[in-house]
mmCIF file of C-alpha atoms and ligand atoms in Angstrom:
data_model
loop_
_atom_site.group_PDB
_atom_site.id
_atom_site.type_symbol
_atom_site.label_atom_id
_atom_site.label_comp_id
_atom_site.label_asym_id
_atom_site.label_seq_id
_atom_site.Cartn_x
_atom_site.Cartn_y
_atom_site.Cartn_z
ATOM 1 C CA MET A 1 209.481 139.874 70.471
ATOM 2 C CA ALA A 2 212.546 137.676 70.183
ATOM 3 C CA GLY A 3 215.391 138.587 72.485
ATOM 4 C CA LYS A 4 213.613 141.387 74.278
ATOM 5 C CA PRO A 5 215.229 141.758 77.690
ATOM 6 C CA TYR A 6 213.057 141.563 80.789
ATOM 7 C CA ILE A 7 212.539 145.149 81.949
ATOM 8 C CA ILE A 8 211.962 146.183 85.566
ATOM 9 C CA ALA A 9 211.144 149.844 86.256
ATOM 10 C CA LEU A 10 211.300 150.928 89.870
ATOM 11 C CA GLU A 11 210.379 154.582 90.237
ATOM 12 C CA GLU A 12 206.825 154.234 88.990
ATOM 13 C CA HIS A 13 204.082 156.127 90.747
ATOM 14 C CA TYR A 14 200.421 155.865 91.578
ATOM 15 C CA LEU A 15 198.076 157.949 93.714
ATOM 16 C CA ASP A 16 195.956 156.532 96.511
ATOM 17 C CA ALA A 17 192.456 158.049 96.449
ATOM 18 C CA GLU A 18 192.317 158.569 100.218
ATOM 19 C CA VAL A 19 195.830 160.031 100.540
ATOM 20 C CA LYS A 20 195.049 162.397 97.671
ATOM 21 C CA GLN A 21 192.231 163.996 99.664
ATOM 22 C CA HIS A 22 194.827 165.310 102.116
ATOM 23 C CA TYR A 23 196.899 167.125 99.497
ATOM 24 C CA THR A 24 196.715 170.927 99.373
ATOM 25 C CA GLY A 25 198.021 173.779 97.209
ATOM 26 C CA SER A 26 200.345 172.884 94.351
ATOM 27 C CA ASP A 27 200.635 169.305 95.683
ATOM 28 C CA ALA A 28 196.972 168.812 94.784
ATOM 29 C CA ARG A 29 197.376 169.965 91.177
ATOM 30 C CA GLN A 30 198.287 167.533 88.400
ATOM 31 C CA ALA A 31 197.940 167.751 84.653
ATOM 32 C CA PRO A 32 194.712 165.874 83.796
ATOM 33 C CA ARG A 33 196.536 163.280 81.713
ATOM 34 C CA VAL A 34 198.971 162.557 84.559
ATOM 35 C CA ALA A 35 196.222 162.492 87.198
ATOM 36 C CA GLU A 36 194.215 159.951 85.251
ATOM 37 C CA ARG A 37 197.169 157.626 84.831
ATOM 38 C CA LEU A 38 198.307 158.030 88.447
ATOM 39 C CA GLU A 39 195.018 156.613 89.645
ATOM 40 C CA ASP A 40 194.975 153.683 87.223
ATOM 41 C CA VAL A 41 196.659 150.647 88.746
ATOM 42 C CA GLY A 42 194.854 148.199 86.506
ATOM 43 C CA GLN A 43 194.284 147.544 82.852
ATOM 44 C CA GLY A 44 195.189 150.978 81.468
ATOM 45 C CA ARG A 45 198.547 150.957 83.218
ATOM 46 C CA ILE A 46 199.296 147.409 82.191
ATOM 47 C CA ALA A 47 198.351 148.145 78.576
ATOM 48 C CA ASP A 48 200.771 151.085 78.625
ATOM 49 C CA MET A 49 203.511 148.818 80.034
ATOM 50 C CA ASP A 50 202.787 146.194 77.381
ATOM 51 C CA ALA A 51 202.967 148.749 74.581
ATOM 52 C CA ALA A 52 206.424 149.791 75.754
ATOM 53 C CA GLY A 53 207.696 146.340 76.724
ATOM 54 C CA ILE A 54 207.996 147.044 80.449
ATOM 55 C CA ASP A 55 207.498 143.814 82.356
ATOM 56 C CA LEU A 56 207.402 144.875 85.995
ATOM 57 C CA GLN A 57 206.723 148.177 87.755
ATOM 58 C CA VAL A 58 207.718 148.665 91.378
ATOM 59 C CA LEU A 59 204.910 150.988 92.469
ATOM 60 C CA SER A 60 205.304 153.845 94.916
ATOM 61 C CA HIS A 61 203.065 156.658 96.044
ATOM 62 C CA ALA A 62 203.455 159.935 94.146
ATOM 63 C CA ASN A 63 204.963 162.911 95.972
ATOM 64 C CA PRO A 64 204.551 164.290 98.572
ATOM 65 C CA GLY A 65 203.283 160.975 99.947
ATOM 66 C CA LEU A 66 202.730 161.054 103.711
ATOM 67 C CA GLN A 67 205.607 163.389 104.468
ATOM 68 C CA LYS A 68 203.658 166.617 105.080
ATOM 69 C CA MET A 69 201.002 165.301 107.466
ATOM 70 C CA ASP A 70 200.653 165.127 111.218
ATOM 71 C CA GLY A 71 201.866 161.859 112.704
ATOM 72 C CA ASP A 72 198.495 160.323 113.526
ATOM 73 C CA THR A 73 197.036 161.008 110.081
ATOM 74 C CA ALA A 74 200.170 159.697 108.392
ATOM 75 C CA ILE A 75 200.110 156.492 110.453
ATOM 76 C CA ARG A 76 196.463 155.828 109.646
ATOM 77 C CA LEU A 77 196.837 156.582 105.941
ATOM 78 C CA ALA A 78 200.031 154.536 105.628
ATOM 79 C CA ARG A 79 198.345 151.382 106.852
ATOM 80 C CA ALA A 80 195.289 151.883 104.663
ATOM 81 C CA ALA A 81 197.235 152.880 101.547
ATOM 82 C CA ASN A 82 199.781 150.073 101.905
ATOM 83 C CA ASP A 83 196.997 147.542 102.390
ATOM 84 C CA ARG A 84 195.345 148.775 99.191
ATOM 85 C CA LEU A 85 198.685 148.709 97.360
ATOM 86 C CA TYR A 86 199.121 145.119 98.540
ATOM 87 C CA GLU A 87 195.808 144.250 96.870
ATOM 88 C CA THR A 88 196.971 145.976 93.669
ATOM 89 C CA VAL A 89 200.114 143.862 93.601
ATOM 90 C CA ARG A 90 198.184 140.725 94.523
ATOM 91 C CA ALA A 91 195.872 141.253 91.545
ATOM 92 C CA HIS A 92 198.864 141.319 89.144
ATOM 93 C CA PRO A 93 201.842 139.765 90.950
ATOM 94 C CA ASP A 94 203.739 139.214 87.718
ATOM 95 C CA ARG A 95 203.429 142.905 86.725
ATOM 96 C CA PHE A 96 203.689 144.872 89.969
ATOM 97 C CA ALA A 97 205.804 145.000 93.111
ATOM 98 C CA ALA A 98 205.745 147.776 95.719
ATOM 99 C CA PHE A 99 207.631 150.228 97.852
ATOM 100 C CA ALA A 100 205.785 151.173 101.036
ATOM 101 C CA ALA A 101 204.567 154.634 101.935
ATOM 102 C CA ILE A 102 205.769 155.206 105.480
ATOM 103 C CA PRO A 103 204.559 157.780 108.024
ATOM 104 C CA THR A 104 207.867 159.595 108.539
ATOM 105 C CA PRO A 105 206.168 162.333 110.640
ATOM 106 C CA ALA A 106 206.009 159.593 113.318
ATOM 107 C CA PRO A 107 209.442 157.951 112.911
ATOM 108 C CA ALA A 108 209.013 154.987 115.273
ATOM 109 C CA ALA A 109 205.698 154.135 113.641
ATOM 110 C CA ALA A 110 207.316 154.579 110.219
ATOM 111 C CA ALA A 111 209.930 151.972 111.136
ATOM 112 C CA ASP A 112 207.165 149.621 112.289
ATOM 113 C CA GLU A 113 205.114 150.199 109.139
ATOM 114 C CA LEU A 114 208.179 149.516 107.004
ATOM 115 C CA GLU A 115 208.650 146.223 108.817
ATOM 116 C CA ARG A 116 204.966 145.318 108.452
ATOM 117 C CA ALA A 117 205.017 146.163 104.747
ATOM 118 C CA VAL A 118 208.148 144.106 104.103
ATOM 119 C CA THR A 119 207.475 141.092 106.295
ATOM 120 C CA GLN A 120 203.679 140.828 105.941
ATOM 121 C CA LEU A 121 202.882 142.472 102.594
ATOM 122 C CA GLY A 122 206.001 141.445 100.669
ATOM 123 C CA PHE A 123 207.010 145.024 99.808
ATOM 124 C CA LYS A 124 210.557 145.664 98.622
ATOM 125 C CA GLY A 125 211.460 148.711 100.727
ATOM 126 C CA ALA A 126 209.988 152.196 101.089
ATOM 127 C CA LEU A 127 209.952 155.410 99.123
ATOM 128 C CA VAL A 128 210.074 158.742 100.955
ATOM 129 C CA ASN A 129 209.208 162.026 99.239
ATOM 130 C CA GLY A 130 211.295 165.092 100.023
ATOM 131 C CA LEU A 131 211.546 166.630 103.467
ATOM 132 C CA THR A 132 209.300 165.548 106.328
ATOM 133 C CA ASN A 133 207.451 168.642 107.532
ATOM 134 C CA GLY A 134 210.550 170.704 106.729
ATOM 135 C CA LEU A 135 213.127 168.323 108.206
ATOM 136 C CA PHE A 136 215.841 166.520 106.270
ATOM 137 C CA LEU A 137 215.922 162.793 106.929
ATOM 138 C CA ASP A 138 219.417 162.852 108.420
ATOM 139 C CA ASP A 139 217.858 164.352 111.560
ATOM 140 C CA LYS A 140 218.447 161.878 114.381
ATOM 141 C CA ARG A 141 214.735 161.598 114.997
ATOM 142 C CA PHE A 142 214.480 159.598 111.767
ATOM 143 C CA TRP A 143 217.303 157.169 112.488
ATOM 144 C CA PRO A 144 214.945 154.419 113.741
ATOM 145 C CA ILE A 145 213.747 154.198 110.126
ATOM 146 C CA PHE A 146 217.288 153.705 108.821
ATOM 147 C CA GLU A 147 218.037 151.207 111.585
ATOM 148 C CA ARG A 148 214.984 149.145 110.616
ATOM 149 C CA ALA A 149 215.671 149.322 106.877
ATOM 150 C CA ALA A 150 219.218 148.082 107.465
ATOM 151 C CA ALA A 151 217.988 145.288 109.750
ATOM 152 C CA LEU A 152 215.379 144.221 107.182
ATOM 153 C CA ASP A 153 217.968 144.555 104.399
ATOM 154 C CA VAL A 154 215.679 146.649 102.201
ATOM 155 C CA PRO A 155 216.508 149.931 100.431
ATOM 156 C CA LEU A 156 214.954 153.337 101.024
ATOM 157 C CA TYR A 157 214.199 155.349 97.898
ATOM 158 C CA LEU A 158 214.720 159.084 98.435
ATOM 159 C CA HIS A 159 212.352 160.807 96.032
ATOM 160 C CA PRO A 160 211.972 164.562 95.475
ATOM 161 C CA ALA A 161 209.086 166.800 96.443
ATOM 162 C CA ILE A 162 208.462 170.537 96.059
ATOM 163 C CA PRO A 163 211.313 172.322 97.897
ATOM 164 C CA HIS A 164 211.060 173.852 101.357
ATOM 165 C CA PRO A 165 208.945 177.060 101.301
ATOM 166 C CA ALA A 166 211.858 179.175 102.567
ATOM 167 C CA VAL A 167 213.998 177.909 99.689
ATOM 168 C CA VAL A 168 211.256 178.651 97.187
ATOM 169 C CA GLU A 169 210.994 182.155 98.625
ATOM 170 C CA ALA A 170 214.734 182.854 98.557
ATOM 171 C CA TYR A 171 215.808 181.071 95.392
ATOM 172 C CA TYR A 172 212.947 180.468 92.997
ATOM 173 C CA LYS A 173 209.791 182.505 93.477
ATOM 174 C CA ASP A 174 210.353 185.154 90.792
ATOM 175 C CA TYR A 175 210.393 182.522 88.039
ATOM 176 C CA VAL A 176 207.821 180.053 89.368
ATOM 177 C CA ASP A 177 204.721 181.474 87.734
ATOM 178 C CA LYS A 178 206.228 181.434 84.273
ATOM 179 C CA PHE A 179 208.280 178.251 84.757
ATOM 180 C CA PRO A 180 206.555 176.014 87.325
ATOM 181 C CA SER A 181 208.966 173.173 86.528
ATOM 182 C CA LEU A 182 211.673 175.234 88.229
ATOM 183 C CA LEU A 183 210.433 173.768 91.523
ATOM 184 C CA ARG A 184 210.170 170.276 90.093
ATOM 185 C CA ALA A 185 211.972 168.185 87.513
ATOM 186 C CA ALA A 186 213.843 171.054 85.891
ATOM 187 C CA TRP A 187 215.802 172.091 88.993
ATOM 188 C CA GLY A 188 214.201 172.277 92.474
ATOM 189 C CA PHE A 189 213.686 168.519 92.864
ATOM 190 C CA THR A 190 217.313 167.888 91.987
ATOM 191 C CA VAL A 191 218.843 170.420 94.353
ATOM 192 C CA GLU A 192 216.773 169.342 97.335
ATOM 193 C CA THR A 193 217.221 165.604 96.834
ATOM 194 C CA ALA A 194 220.954 165.935 96.197
ATOM 195 C CA THR A 195 221.183 167.953 99.416
ATOM 196 C CA GLN A 196 219.305 165.184 101.210
ATOM 197 C CA GLY A 197 221.888 162.694 99.914
ATOM 198 C CA VAL A 198 224.884 164.829 100.912
ATOM 199 C CA ARG A 199 223.506 165.435 104.402
ATOM 200 C CA LEU A 200 222.850 161.743 104.892
ATOM 201 C CA VAL A 201 226.512 160.945 104.238
ATOM 202 C CA LEU A 202 227.694 163.738 106.556
ATOM 203 C CA SER A 203 225.359 162.578 109.348
ATOM 204 C CA GLY A 204 227.301 159.373 109.955
ATOM 205 C CA VAL A 205 224.196 157.222 109.491
ATOM 206 C CA PHE A 206 226.164 154.856 107.249
ATOM 207 C CA ASP A 207 228.744 154.290 110.001
ATOM 208 C CA ALA A 208 225.900 153.486 112.391
ATOM 209 C CA TYR A 209 224.129 151.168 109.924
ATOM 210 C CA PRO A 210 226.709 149.703 107.527
ATOM 211 C CA ASN A 211 224.048 147.680 105.724
ATOM 212 C CA LEU A 212 221.909 150.730 104.868
ATOM 213 C CA LYS A 213 221.070 151.048 101.164
ATOM 214 C CA ILE A 214 219.692 154.213 99.554
ATOM 215 C CA ILE A 215 218.280 154.623 96.052
ATOM 216 C CA ILE A 216 218.120 158.020 94.357
ATOM 217 C CA GLY A 217 216.405 158.556 91.039
ATOM 218 C CA HIS A 218 217.201 160.804 88.088
ATOM 219 C CA PHE A 219 220.735 159.407 87.816
ATOM 220 C CA GLY A 220 221.534 160.361 91.400
ATOM 221 C CA GLU A 221 220.260 163.952 91.158
ATOM 222 C CA GLY A 222 223.602 165.196 89.852
ATOM 223 C CA LEU A 223 225.715 163.717 92.649
ATOM 224 C CA PRO A 224 227.605 161.238 90.448
ATOM 225 C CA PHE A 225 228.573 164.071 88.088
ATOM 226 C CA LEU A 226 229.752 166.186 91.027
ATOM 227 C CA LEU A 227 231.323 163.326 92.964
ATOM 228 C CA TRP A 228 234.968 164.157 92.313
ATOM 229 C CA ARG A 229 234.559 167.751 93.429
ATOM 230 C CA VAL A 230 232.255 167.035 96.364
ATOM 231 C CA ASN A 231 234.727 164.435 97.575
ATOM 232 C CA MET A 232 237.675 166.806 97.219
ATOM 233 C CA GLY A 233 235.823 169.429 99.219
ATOM 234 C CA PHE A 234 234.902 167.111 102.054
ATOM 235 C CA GLU A 235 238.414 165.660 102.237
ATOM 236 C CA ARG A 236 239.361 169.060 103.689
ATOM 237 C CA ASP A 237 236.913 168.434 106.533
ATOM 238 C CA ARG A 238 237.530 164.712 106.860
ATOM 239 C CA GLN A 239 236.319 163.390 110.206
ATOM 240 C CA GLY A 240 235.480 159.731 109.826
ATOM 241 C CA SER A 241 237.368 156.831 108.389
ATOM 242 C CA LYS A 242 235.505 156.881 105.086
ATOM 243 C CA SER A 243 235.690 159.421 102.257
ATOM 244 C CA PHE A 244 232.517 160.908 100.812
ATOM 245 C CA ARG A 245 233.198 158.991 97.618
ATOM 246 C CA ASP A 246 233.457 155.651 99.417
ATOM 247 C CA ALA A 247 230.326 156.252 101.478
ATOM 248 C CA PHE A 248 228.357 157.314 98.409
ATOM 249 C CA CYS A 249 229.512 154.465 96.194
ATOM 250 C CA GLU A 250 229.015 151.821 98.906
ATOM 251 C CA HIS A 251 225.539 152.843 100.055
ATOM 252 C CA PHE A 252 223.789 154.527 97.124
ATOM 253 C CA TYR A 253 222.135 153.194 94.007
ATOM 254 C CA VAL A 254 220.789 155.405 91.226
ATOM 255 C CA THR A 255 218.073 154.946 88.631
ATOM 256 C CA THR A 256 217.484 156.316 85.160
ATOM 257 C CA SER A 257 214.053 157.728 86.061
ATOM 258 C CA GLY A 258 213.110 160.497 83.648
ATOM 259 C CA PHE A 259 216.691 160.805 82.403
ATOM 260 C CA PHE A 260 217.331 158.797 79.236
ATOM 261 C CA SER A 261 220.790 160.096 78.414
ATOM 262 C CA ASP A 262 223.744 158.035 77.174
ATOM 263 C CA ALA A 263 226.153 160.675 78.472
ATOM 264 C CA ALA A 264 224.664 160.572 81.970
ATOM 265 C CA LEU A 265 224.655 156.767 81.954
ATOM 266 C CA LEU A 266 228.301 156.543 80.927
ATOM 267 C CA HIS A 267 229.292 159.095 83.518
ATOM 268 C CA CYS A 268 227.511 157.202 86.292
ATOM 269 C CA MET A 269 229.141 153.962 85.164
ATOM 270 C CA MET A 270 232.574 155.577 85.316
ATOM 271 C CA GLU A 271 231.996 156.869 88.848
ATOM 272 C CA MET A 272 229.841 154.154 90.432
ATOM 273 C CA GLY A 273 229.976 151.085 88.199
ATOM 274 C CA ILE A 274 227.091 149.451 86.334
ATOM 275 C CA ASP A 275 226.074 147.350 89.364
ATOM 276 C CA ARG A 276 224.669 150.483 91.063
ATOM 277 C CA ILE A 277 222.454 151.697 88.198
ATOM 278 C CA MET A 278 218.883 150.517 87.572
ATOM 279 C CA PHE A 279 216.387 151.319 84.865
ATOM 280 C CA SER A 280 213.300 153.374 85.727
ATOM 281 C CA VAL A 281 210.855 155.558 83.802
ATOM 282 C CA ASP A 282 209.127 157.788 86.412
ATOM 283 C CA TYR A 283 205.712 156.890 85.018
ATOM 284 C CA PRO A 284 203.303 158.605 84.586
ATOM 285 C CA PHE A 285 205.154 161.915 84.976
ATOM 286 C CA VAL A 286 207.323 160.604 82.145
ATOM 287 C CA ASP A 287 205.965 158.374 79.375
ATOM 288 C CA ASN A 288 207.016 154.737 79.105
ATOM 289 C CA ALA A 289 207.707 154.876 75.373
ATOM 290 C CA PRO A 290 210.822 157.118 75.304
ATOM 291 C CA GLY A 291 212.351 155.158 78.183
ATOM 292 C CA ALA A 292 211.678 151.858 76.493
ATOM 293 C CA GLU A 293 212.969 153.161 73.146
ATOM 294 C CA TRP A 294 216.184 154.247 74.825
ATOM 295 C CA THR A 295 216.791 150.710 76.113
ATOM 296 C CA LYS A 296 217.114 149.550 72.500
ATOM 297 C CA THR A 297 220.143 151.740 71.810
ATOM 298 C CA LEU A 298 221.999 151.634 75.137
ATOM 299 C CA PRO A 299 225.764 151.823 74.670
ATOM 300 C CA LEU A 300 226.257 148.712 76.827
ATOM 301 C CA SER A 301 227.474 145.152 76.495
ATOM 302 C CA PRO A 302 224.708 142.518 76.681
ATOM 303 C CA GLU A 303 225.776 141.630 80.240
ATOM 304 C CA ASP A 304 225.686 145.238 81.440
ATOM 305 C CA LYS A 305 222.366 145.827 79.698
ATOM 306 C CA GLU A 306 220.832 142.910 81.611
ATOM 307 C CA LYS A 307 222.175 144.335 84.865
ATOM 308 C CA LEU A 308 220.670 147.752 84.152
ATOM 309 C CA LEU A 309 217.298 146.497 82.944
ATOM 310 C CA ASN A 310 216.662 143.788 85.511
ATOM 311 C CA GLY A 311 219.642 142.116 87.186
ATOM 312 C CA ASN A 312 220.593 144.858 89.604
ATOM 313 C CA ALA A 313 216.989 145.382 90.687
ATOM 314 C CA ARG A 314 216.454 141.645 91.137
ATOM 315 C CA ARG A 315 219.483 141.483 93.411
ATOM 316 C CA LEU A 316 218.791 144.620 95.445
ATOM 317 C CA LEU A 317 215.039 144.056 95.834
ATOM 318 C CA LYS A 318 215.276 140.243 96.022
ATOM 319 C CA LEU A 319 212.712 139.873 93.260
HETATM 320 MN MN1 MN B 401 209.328 160.134 90.438
#
């Protein structure tokens, strides 16, 4: 197709067969059509990418990843799953790249696995799903991971997972049976991941590691839309040298995963600038086709469109 831009999508998921065996409860349940596509990292996936015109997927493990396991299990599975993901990428290096799964229940080992994945397997960073056994990532125990990511100059992708059980109990449970998406894409994912982002800024981790780069999907889980008000609120409590707005806009990137809205895109551009926004689909939870169709009508100049569809990702992930 003449003039088709090169398209990189970077919140694209798969499921490792061994990791899957450790999932329980609602984490173990997927719609059959999604489950089938999660486990296909070969011809079916590539055919789906071809049909939509997506050139490169940066693969990451579907939620909840390794975040709800004991440390030893998570360490063992991380190595095995990342080694298998390496083989997946090696089989199709022009179609796939990878974010590592890291064993956050054992933070020092997670930092080491991140380094191994980046320096030995050629991975582009890591993706972490939700809370780690109930803890937000701003907890100081996890700072070795941020220190290593900053030293390696790779981003960490903060991805949602089903919210904390106490939150489900207090906020959501009376609607969950009828509307299971309340815990997921419709609302729960957003609230928890946005909270993760806010807490990270408040923790001071960006003062400690000025080179730290965070990616959040789904157009920043609402934070760009709320940025003016969040910033105003935290100015009342200002402690450090940097405003919430400055910390957020200097350290965070957002993607379009599962959120193909012109209004949301324009809002994010106004708050963060086009250089911080990258295209993603959220395959296979979201289909490639509507995302790819949207790229044909983006309200962007040709230069900004290139940045969104590939340029920003190339720069951040050193592709
Ligand atoms: Mn996702």
